[in-house]
Coordinates of C-alpha atoms in Angstrom, one line a residue:
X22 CA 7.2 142.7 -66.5
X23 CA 5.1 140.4 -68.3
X24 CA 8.6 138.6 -70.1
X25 CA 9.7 137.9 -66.6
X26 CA 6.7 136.5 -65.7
X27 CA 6.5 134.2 -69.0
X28 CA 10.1 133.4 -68.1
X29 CA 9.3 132.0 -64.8
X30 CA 7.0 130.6 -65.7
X31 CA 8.9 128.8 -68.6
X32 CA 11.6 128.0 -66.1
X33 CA 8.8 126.4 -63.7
X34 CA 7.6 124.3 -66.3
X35 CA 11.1 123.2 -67.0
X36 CA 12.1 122.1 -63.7
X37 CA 8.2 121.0 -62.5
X38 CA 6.5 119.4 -65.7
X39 CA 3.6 120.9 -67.1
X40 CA 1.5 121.7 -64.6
X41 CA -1.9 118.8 -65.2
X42 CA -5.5 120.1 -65.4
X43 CA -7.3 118.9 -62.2
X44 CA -4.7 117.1 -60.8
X45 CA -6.9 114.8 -57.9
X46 CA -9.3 114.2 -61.0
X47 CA -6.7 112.7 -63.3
X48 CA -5.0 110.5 -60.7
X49 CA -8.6 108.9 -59.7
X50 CA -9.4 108.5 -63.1
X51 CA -5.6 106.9 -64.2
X52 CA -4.9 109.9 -66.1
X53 CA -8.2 110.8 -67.8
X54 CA -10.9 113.1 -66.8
X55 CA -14.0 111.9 -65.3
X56 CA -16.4 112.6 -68.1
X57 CA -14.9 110.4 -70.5
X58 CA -14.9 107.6 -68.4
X59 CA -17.4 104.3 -69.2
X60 CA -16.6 101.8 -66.6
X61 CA -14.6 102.1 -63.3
X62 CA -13.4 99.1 -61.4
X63 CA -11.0 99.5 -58.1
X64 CA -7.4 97.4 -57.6
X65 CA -9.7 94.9 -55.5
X66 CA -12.2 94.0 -57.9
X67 CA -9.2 93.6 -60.1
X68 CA -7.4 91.3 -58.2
X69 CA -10.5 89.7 -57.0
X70 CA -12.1 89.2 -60.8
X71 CA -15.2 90.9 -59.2
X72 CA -17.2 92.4 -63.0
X73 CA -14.8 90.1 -65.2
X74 CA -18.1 89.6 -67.2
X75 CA -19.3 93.2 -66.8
X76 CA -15.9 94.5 -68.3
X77 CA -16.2 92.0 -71.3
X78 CA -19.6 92.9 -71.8
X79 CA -18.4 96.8 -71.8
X80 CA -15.7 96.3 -74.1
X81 CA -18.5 95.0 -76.6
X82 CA -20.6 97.3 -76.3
X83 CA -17.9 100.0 -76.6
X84 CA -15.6 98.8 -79.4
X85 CA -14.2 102.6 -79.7
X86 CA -13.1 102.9 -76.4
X87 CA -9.7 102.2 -75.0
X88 CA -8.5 100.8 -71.7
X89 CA -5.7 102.0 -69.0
X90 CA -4.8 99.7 -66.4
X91 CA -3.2 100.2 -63.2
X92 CA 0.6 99.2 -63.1
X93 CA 0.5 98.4 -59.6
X94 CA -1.2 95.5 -59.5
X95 CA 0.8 92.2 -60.5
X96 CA 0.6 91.2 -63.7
X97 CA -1.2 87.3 -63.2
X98 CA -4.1 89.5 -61.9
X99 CA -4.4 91.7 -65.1
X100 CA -3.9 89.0 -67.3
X101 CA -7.5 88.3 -67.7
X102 CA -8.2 91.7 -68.5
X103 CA -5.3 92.6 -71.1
X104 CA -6.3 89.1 -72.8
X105 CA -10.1 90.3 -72.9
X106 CA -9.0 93.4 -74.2
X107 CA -6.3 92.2 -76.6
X108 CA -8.7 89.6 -77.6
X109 CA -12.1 92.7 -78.7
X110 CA -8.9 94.6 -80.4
X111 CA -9.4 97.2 -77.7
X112 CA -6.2 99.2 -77.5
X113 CA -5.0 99.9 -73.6
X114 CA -2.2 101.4 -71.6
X115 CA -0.3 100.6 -68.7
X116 CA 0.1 103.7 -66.1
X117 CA 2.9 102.8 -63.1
X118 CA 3.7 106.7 -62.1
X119 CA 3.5 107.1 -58.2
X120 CA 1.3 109.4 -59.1
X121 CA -1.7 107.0 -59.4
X122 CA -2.4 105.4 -56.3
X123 CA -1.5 101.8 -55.1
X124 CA -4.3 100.9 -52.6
X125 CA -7.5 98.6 -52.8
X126 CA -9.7 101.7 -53.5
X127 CA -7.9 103.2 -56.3
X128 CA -9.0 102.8 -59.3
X129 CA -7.2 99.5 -60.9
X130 CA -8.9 100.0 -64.4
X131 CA -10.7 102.5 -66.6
X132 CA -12.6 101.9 -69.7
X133 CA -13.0 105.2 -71.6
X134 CA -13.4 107.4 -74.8
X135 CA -11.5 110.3 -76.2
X136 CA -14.3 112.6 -75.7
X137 CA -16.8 113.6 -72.9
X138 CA -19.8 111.0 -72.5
X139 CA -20.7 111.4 -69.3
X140 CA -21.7 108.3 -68.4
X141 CA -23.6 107.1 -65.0
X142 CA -22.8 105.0 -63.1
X143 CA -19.2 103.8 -63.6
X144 CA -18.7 101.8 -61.0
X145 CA -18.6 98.0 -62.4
X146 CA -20.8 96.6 -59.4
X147 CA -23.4 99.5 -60.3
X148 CA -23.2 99.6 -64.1
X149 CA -23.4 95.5 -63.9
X150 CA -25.1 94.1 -61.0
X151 CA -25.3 90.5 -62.2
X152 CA -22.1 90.0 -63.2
X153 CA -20.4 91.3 -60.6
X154 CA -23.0 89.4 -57.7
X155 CA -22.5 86.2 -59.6
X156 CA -18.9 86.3 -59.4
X157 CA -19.0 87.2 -55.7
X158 CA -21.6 84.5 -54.9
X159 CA -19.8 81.6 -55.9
X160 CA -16.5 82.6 -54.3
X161 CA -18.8 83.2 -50.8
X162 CA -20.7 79.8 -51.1
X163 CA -17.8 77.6 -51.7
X164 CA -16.0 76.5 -48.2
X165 CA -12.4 77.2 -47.5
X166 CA -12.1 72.9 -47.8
X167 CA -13.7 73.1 -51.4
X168 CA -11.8 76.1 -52.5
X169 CA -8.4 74.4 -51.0
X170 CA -9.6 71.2 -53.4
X171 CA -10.1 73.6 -56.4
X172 CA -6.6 75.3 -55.9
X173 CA -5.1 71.8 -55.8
X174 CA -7.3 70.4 -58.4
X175 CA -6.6 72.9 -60.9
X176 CA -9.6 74.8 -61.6

């Protein structure tokens, strides 16, 4: 009884995949588990360089770390990242699987160890208030004339 039950389950594995430890946790957390997990930012800080500074400043501090980055966003918009982490010698990954979501909530990078740290809080607004307001302040205060002259301007 218990070889057909190690043959089905052989046979599952084989058609399935291995099945993943805490599936909802891993696809939150771009394939790791929570507890090894530094710094957290979501596709729309991403895209919206909201804790730019607060990820540098993280990759410093954490020189053992490595990053994985969210495949679903475009590429221009991880550029800064991948070049920040490229340029601490920070090794990173790139996860696309459907299996990690695509929405502005999801998570759009994680900085984290191979081990358990448990670190609090993770969230780059949290973990780095100042960076994160400072880059949020100066896109709210300029005007949608000044920003227009910026685009066109080349800065």
């Amino acid at each position: 009884m218990a070889d057909k039950d190690d043959l089905t389950s052989h046979l599952d594995n084989a058609i399935y995949g291995t099945p993943k430890l805490h599936p909802d946790e891993q696809r939150q957390y771009l394939g790791t588990f929570r507890e090894r997990v530094s710094l957290r930012m979501t596709i729309q800080q991403v895209t919206d360089q909201i804790g730019l500074a607060g990820f540098k400043a993280e990759l410093k501090a954490n020189p053992d770390f490595h990053v994985i980055f969210n495949g679903h966003i475009d590429s221009q918009a991880l550029s800064p990242y991948m070049q920040a982490a490229s340029a601490a010698k920070i090794e990173f990954t790139i996860v696309q699987d459907a299996f990690y979501g695509d929405q502005p909530t999801s998570s759009g990078l994680i900085v984290a160890s191979d081990h358990a740290i448990d670190a609090y809080p993770i969230d780059v607004t949290q973990k780095y208030p100042e960076t994160s307001s400072a880059t949020q302040n100066t896109n709210e205060k300029k005007s949608f004339g000044d920003r227009l002259k910026d685009l066109f301007s080349g800065h």
